[in-house]
XYZ file of C-alpha atoms in Angstrom:
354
model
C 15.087 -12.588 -20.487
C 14.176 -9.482 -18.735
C 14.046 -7.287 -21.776
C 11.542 -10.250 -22.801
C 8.911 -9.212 -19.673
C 9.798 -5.465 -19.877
C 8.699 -5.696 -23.553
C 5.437 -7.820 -22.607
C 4.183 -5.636 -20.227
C 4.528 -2.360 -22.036
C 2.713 -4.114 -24.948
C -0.072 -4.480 -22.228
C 0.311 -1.208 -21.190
C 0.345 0.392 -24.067
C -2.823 -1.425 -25.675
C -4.739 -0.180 -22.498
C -2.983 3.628 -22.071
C -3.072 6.754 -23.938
C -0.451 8.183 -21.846
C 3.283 8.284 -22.610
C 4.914 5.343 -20.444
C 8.307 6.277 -18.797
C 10.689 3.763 -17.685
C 12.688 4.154 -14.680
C 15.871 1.805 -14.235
C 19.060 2.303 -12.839
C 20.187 -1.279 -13.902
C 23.580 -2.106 -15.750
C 22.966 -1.397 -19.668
C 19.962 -0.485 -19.423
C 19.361 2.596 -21.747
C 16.881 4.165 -24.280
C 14.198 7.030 -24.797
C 11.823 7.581 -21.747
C 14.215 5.860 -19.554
C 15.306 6.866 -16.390
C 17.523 6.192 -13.641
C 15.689 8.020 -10.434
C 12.201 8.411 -9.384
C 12.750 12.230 -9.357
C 14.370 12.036 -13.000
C 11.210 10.604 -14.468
C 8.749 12.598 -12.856
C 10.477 15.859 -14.067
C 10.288 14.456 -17.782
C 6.852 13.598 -17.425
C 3.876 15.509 -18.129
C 0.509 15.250 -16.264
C -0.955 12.055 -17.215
C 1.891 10.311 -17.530
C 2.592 6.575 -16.469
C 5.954 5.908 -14.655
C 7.262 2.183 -14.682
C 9.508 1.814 -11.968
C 11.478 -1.633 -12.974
C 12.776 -4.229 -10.022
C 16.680 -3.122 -9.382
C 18.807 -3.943 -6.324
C 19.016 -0.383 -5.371
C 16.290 1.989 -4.864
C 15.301 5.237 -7.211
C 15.768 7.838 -4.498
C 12.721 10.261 -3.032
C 10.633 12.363 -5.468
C 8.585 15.497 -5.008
C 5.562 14.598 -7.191
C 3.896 18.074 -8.489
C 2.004 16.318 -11.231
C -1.136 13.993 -11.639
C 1.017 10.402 -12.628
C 0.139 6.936 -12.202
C 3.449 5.357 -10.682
C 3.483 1.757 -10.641
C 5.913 -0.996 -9.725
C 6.142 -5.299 -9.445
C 4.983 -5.290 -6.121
C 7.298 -6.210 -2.465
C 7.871 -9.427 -0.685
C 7.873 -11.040 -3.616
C 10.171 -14.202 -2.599
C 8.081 -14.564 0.075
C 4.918 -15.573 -1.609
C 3.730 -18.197 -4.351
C 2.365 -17.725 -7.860
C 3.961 -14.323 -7.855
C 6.837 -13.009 -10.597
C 9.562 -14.718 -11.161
C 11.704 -11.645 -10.822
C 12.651 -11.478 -6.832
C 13.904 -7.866 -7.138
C 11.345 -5.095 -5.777
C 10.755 -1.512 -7.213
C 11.995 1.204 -4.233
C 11.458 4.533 -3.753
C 12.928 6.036 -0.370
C 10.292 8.724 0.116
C 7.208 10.209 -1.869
C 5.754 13.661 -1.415
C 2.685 14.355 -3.507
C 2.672 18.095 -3.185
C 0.774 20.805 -5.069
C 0.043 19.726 -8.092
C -0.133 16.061 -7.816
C -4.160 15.611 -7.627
C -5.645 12.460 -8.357
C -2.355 10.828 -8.649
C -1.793 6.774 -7.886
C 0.865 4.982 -6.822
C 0.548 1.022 -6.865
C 3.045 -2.041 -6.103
C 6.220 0.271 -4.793
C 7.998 -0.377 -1.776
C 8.235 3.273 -0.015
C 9.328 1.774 2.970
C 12.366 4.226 3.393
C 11.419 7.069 4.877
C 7.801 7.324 4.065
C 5.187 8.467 2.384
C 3.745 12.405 2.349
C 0.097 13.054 1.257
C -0.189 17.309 0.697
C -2.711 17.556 -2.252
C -6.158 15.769 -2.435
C -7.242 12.924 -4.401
C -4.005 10.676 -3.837
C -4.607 7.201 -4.253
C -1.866 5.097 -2.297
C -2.814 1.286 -2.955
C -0.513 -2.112 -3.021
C 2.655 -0.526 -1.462
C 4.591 -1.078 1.281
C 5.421 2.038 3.199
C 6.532 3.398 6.114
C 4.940 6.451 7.971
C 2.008 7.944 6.146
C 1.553 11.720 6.698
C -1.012 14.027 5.478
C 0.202 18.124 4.932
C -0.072 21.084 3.491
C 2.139 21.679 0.697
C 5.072 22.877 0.474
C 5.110 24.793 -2.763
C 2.214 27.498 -3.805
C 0.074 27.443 -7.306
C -1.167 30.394 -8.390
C -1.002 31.523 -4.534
C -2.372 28.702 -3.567
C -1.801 26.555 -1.365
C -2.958 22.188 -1.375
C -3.393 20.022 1.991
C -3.926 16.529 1.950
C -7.166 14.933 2.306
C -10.075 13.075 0.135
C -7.120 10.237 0.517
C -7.188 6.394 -0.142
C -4.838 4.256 1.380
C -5.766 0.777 0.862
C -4.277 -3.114 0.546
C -0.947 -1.275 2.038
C 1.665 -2.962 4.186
C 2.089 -0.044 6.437
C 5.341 0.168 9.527
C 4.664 3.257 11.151
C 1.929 5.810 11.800
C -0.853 7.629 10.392
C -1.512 10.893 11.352
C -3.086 14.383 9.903
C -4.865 17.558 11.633
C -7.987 18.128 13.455
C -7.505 21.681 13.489
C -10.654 23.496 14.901
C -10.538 25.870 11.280
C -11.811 23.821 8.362
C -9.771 25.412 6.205
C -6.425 24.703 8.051
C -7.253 20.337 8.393
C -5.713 17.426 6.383
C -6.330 14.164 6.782
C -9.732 14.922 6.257
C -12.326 12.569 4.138
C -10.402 9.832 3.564
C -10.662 6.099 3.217
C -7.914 3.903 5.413
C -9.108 -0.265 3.893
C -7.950 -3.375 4.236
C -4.020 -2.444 4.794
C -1.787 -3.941 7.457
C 0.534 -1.924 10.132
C 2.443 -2.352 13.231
C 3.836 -0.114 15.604
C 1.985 3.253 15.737
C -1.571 4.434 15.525
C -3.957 6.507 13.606
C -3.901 10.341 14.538
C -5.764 13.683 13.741
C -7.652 12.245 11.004
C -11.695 13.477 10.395
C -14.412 12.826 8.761
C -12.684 9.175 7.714
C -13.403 5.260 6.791
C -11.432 3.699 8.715
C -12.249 -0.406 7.761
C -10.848 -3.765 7.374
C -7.416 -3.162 8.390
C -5.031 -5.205 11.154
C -3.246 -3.721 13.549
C -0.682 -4.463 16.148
C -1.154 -2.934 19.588
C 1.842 -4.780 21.044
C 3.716 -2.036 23.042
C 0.996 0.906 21.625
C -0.036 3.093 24.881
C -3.423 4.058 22.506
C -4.949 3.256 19.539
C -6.626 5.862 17.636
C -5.849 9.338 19.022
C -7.878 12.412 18.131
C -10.620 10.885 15.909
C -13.174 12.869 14.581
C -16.008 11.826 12.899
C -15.028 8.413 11.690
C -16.275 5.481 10.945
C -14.225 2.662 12.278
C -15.352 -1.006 11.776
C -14.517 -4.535 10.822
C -11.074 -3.832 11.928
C -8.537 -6.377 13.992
C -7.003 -4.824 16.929
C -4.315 -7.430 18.248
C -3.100 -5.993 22.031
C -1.793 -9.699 22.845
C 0.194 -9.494 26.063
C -1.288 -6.181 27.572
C -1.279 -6.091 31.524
C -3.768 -2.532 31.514
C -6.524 -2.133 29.090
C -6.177 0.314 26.015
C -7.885 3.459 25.733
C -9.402 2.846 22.156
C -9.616 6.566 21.133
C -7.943 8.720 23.392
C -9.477 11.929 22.445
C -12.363 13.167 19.422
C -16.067 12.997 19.193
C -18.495 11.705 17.425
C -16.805 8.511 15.964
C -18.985 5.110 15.299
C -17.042 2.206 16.044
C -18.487 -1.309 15.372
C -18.034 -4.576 14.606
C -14.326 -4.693 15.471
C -12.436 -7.579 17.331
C -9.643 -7.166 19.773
C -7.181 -9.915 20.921
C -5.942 -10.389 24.112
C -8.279 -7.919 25.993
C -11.253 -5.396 26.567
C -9.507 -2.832 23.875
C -13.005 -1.701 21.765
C -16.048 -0.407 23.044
C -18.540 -2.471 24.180
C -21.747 -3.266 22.046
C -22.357 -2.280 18.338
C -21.035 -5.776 17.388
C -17.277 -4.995 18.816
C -15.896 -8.452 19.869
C -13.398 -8.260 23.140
C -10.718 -11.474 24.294
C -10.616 -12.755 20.955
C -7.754 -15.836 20.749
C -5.266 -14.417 19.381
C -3.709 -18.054 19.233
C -6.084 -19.004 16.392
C -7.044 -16.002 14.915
C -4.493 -15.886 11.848
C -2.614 -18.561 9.837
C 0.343 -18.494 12.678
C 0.036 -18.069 16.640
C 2.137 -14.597 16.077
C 2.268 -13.330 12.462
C 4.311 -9.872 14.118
C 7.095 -11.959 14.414
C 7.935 -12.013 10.964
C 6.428 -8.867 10.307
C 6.603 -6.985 7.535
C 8.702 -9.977 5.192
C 5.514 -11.949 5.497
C 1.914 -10.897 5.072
C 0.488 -14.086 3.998
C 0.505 -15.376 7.584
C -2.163 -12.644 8.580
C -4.727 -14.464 6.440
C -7.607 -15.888 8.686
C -7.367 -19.517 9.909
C -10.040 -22.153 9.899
C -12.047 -21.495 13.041
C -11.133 -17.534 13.733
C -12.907 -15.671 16.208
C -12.662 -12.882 12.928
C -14.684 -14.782 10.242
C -18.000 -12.971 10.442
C -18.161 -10.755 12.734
C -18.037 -7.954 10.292
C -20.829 -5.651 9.246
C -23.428 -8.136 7.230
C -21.341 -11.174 8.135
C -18.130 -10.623 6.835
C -14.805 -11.529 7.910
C -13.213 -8.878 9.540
C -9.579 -7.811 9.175
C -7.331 -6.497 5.606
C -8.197 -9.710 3.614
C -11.863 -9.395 4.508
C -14.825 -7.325 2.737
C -14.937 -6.925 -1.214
C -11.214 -5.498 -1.641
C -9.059 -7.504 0.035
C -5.531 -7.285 0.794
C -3.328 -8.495 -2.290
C -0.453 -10.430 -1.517
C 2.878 -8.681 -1.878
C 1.068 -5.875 -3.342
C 1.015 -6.869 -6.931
C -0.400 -4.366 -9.080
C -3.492 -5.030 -11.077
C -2.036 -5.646 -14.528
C -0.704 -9.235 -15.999
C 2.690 -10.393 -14.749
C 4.739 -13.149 -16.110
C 5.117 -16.079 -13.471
C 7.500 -18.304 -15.651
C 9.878 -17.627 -19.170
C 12.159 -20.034 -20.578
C 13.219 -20.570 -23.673
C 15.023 -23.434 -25.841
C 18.099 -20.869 -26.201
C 19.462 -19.533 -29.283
C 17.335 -19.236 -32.567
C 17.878 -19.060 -36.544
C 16.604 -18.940 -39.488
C 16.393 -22.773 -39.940
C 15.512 -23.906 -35.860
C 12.905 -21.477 -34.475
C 13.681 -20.505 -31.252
C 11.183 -22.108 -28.410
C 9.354 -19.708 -26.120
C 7.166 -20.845 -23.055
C 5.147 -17.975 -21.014
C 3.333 -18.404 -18.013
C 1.265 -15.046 -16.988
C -1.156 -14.678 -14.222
C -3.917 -11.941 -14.547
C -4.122 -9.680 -10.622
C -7.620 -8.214 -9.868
C-alpha cells in the first residue's frame, strides 16, 4: 500500500518538476535507483537543483551538511495528532541540518529536525513546515573559491520551533548573520530571539514561562502581531534587553506588562481564554492545534489592520503538523487481490495543502 502513495506522489512530483527526484528510505526492502538510506547519502548524489524525498521511517536519516541548492521535503510531524492529515503516522527525521557554503536558496519543508537542530550559514535558506529544535545562523564552515558564506536573507516560517534563535550583531557589516531575515507565523517555547538585525519578526507565539528576557540584542527589527505568553511571572520582563532602533507594535502579552506600551501592544491579556486550551505548553510540542485562537480571544484583531495576532493569524498561517504544500493521500484501500477476470478495486482519498 505504501509503494501505492510513494508512486502517487512522485507522479505529482514529477508532472510539476524538472529536477531529478531522490528518494531517501532506510525502510526494510526498500531499494532502487535514486534511493537512499541517509540524508547525507542523498545529498552527496544529488546535484544542485535536485529534489530530495525523505519517506516516513521509524528511525531518522542522520545529520547532513547541505553544500548544494536542494529542495528537501518530507510528510510533515505530529501527524497522529491531528485530523484530515495522512494516513501514514510515521514522520520524516533528520537529526541536524547545516546549510553551509554552497547551499543558497535551498528549502526544506515538512521534516522533523528536532534532534539537534537546525544551522543556517549561507543566504537565501528557506526553512518552512518543520519542526526543529535550535535555529542558528553562521558563517560557514567550508570556503568557495576563498570565500567564505554567513547566514542571513533567512525565512523561517509556519515552524514548530523548541529552542532558540540567535545570530550576530557584530558592529562590522561584513562579519553579521542573522541579518535580513523573516521569523512568521512559527511556534516556540523555551528560549528567545538573539543577535538578529535588520529582521521581520511577525505572527509567531511564544512561551515566556521561566524566560528571564525576551528578545535580546535586537537591531533594527520589526516586531509585531506576535503572542508573548509570560503566564505566572512574579517580576515584569524586560522585552528587549539590549539593541536600538526596533518598532514593536501591535503585540499581546499574557499574564503581565511584558511589551511596550502604546503602538497597539496589548498588556494582561487572559491567558485563560486566549487559545483553544487554558495551557496549550502543557502538551507542547505533540500538539499545535491547541494554540489556535478560541472564540472570544483577547488576540483576534489586535493585529496590524485588524488581524488576529499570533502563528495562525495574517495571510500565511501556521499549517497543522507542517504538511508540505503538495497533495497527500488521506485514505487507500483496496478490494485485495486482482486478475485478469475480477479487476482489482481501488478507493483514494487525497487532500490538496496550500
Amino acid at each position: 500500500m505504501k509503494n501505492v502513495v510513494l508512486i502517487f506522489l512522485l507522479a505529482i512530483s514529477c508532472s510539476t518538476f524538472a529536477q531529478t527526484i531522490r528518494r531517501c528510505n532506510n525502510n526494510p526492502g526498500v531499494s532502487g535507483v535514486n534511493v537512499y538510506t541517509t540524508i547525507q547519502a542523498a545529498h552527496d548524489a544529488a546535484v544542485a537543483g535536485d529534489i530530495i524525498y525523505v519517506e516516513p521511517s521509524v528511525t531518522d536519516y542522520g545529520s547532513v551538511d547541505v553544500r548544494k541548492r536542494l529542495t528537501i521535503i518530507g510528510n510533515g510531524y505530529n501527524i497522529d495528532k491531528n485530523t484530515n492529515v495522512p494516513f501514514e503516522p510515521r514522520t520524516s527525521k533528520i537529526v541536524t541540518i547545516t546549510f553551509n557554503n554552497g547551499s543558497a536558496n535551498s528549502v526544506i519543508t515538512g521534516v522533523d529536525l528536532s534532534g539537534a537542530g537546525t544551522n543556517v550559514n549561507d543566504v537565501n535558506i528557506t526553512i518552512t513546515r518543520c519542526k526543529t529544535n535550535v535555529i542558528g545562523f553562521g558563517a560557514s564552515s567550508n570556503l568557495v573559491a576563498g570565500v567564505n558564506s554567513r547566514g542571513n536573507n533567512a525565512t523561517i516560517t509556519k515552524c514548530l520551533i523548541t529552542g532558540s534563535i540567535s545570530g550576530s550583531n557584530s558592529t562590522n557589516v561584513a562579519s553579521q548573520y542573522g541579518y535580513n531575515c523573516t521569523i512568521t507565523n512559527n511556534i516556540q517555547q523555551g528560549s528567545s530571539i538573539g543577535s538578529i538585525t535588520n529582521t521581520v519578526i511577525a505572527s509567531n507565539i511564544y512561551n515566556l514561562q521561566g524566560i528571564s528576557n525576551v528578545m535580546n540584542n535586537l537591531n533594527g527589527c520589526s516586531v509585531t502581531n506576535n503572542i508573548y505568553d509570560a503566564r505566572g511571572f512574579t517580576a515584569t520582563i524586560p522585552f528587549v534587553t539590549s539593541g536600538a532602533g526596533n518598532t514593536i507594535s501591535n503585540n499581546i502579552c499574557l499574564g503581565q506588562a511584558g511589551t511596550p506600551s502604546g503602538n497597539g501592544n496589548v498588556n494582561f491579556g487572559d491567558e485563560t481564554t486566549t487559545f483553544l486550551v487554558a495551557n496549550p505548553w502543557l502538551t507542547f510540542p505533540t500538539e499545535d492545534a491547541k494554540f489556535q485562537l478560541a472564540v472570544g480571544s483577547p488576540a483576534i484583531g489586535i493585529g496590524t489592520g485588524g488581524t488576529n495576532a499570533g502563528a495562525f493569524g495574517g495571510a500565511n498561517p501556521y499549517i497543522l503538523s507542517g504538511l508540505p504544500a503538495y497533495p497527500v493521500m488521506t485514505n487507500f484501500t483496496t478490494t485485495g487481490v486482482g486478475n485478469t477476470t475480477t479487476p482489482l478495486q481501488v478507493s483514494v482519498t487525497v487532500r490538496g495543502n496550500n
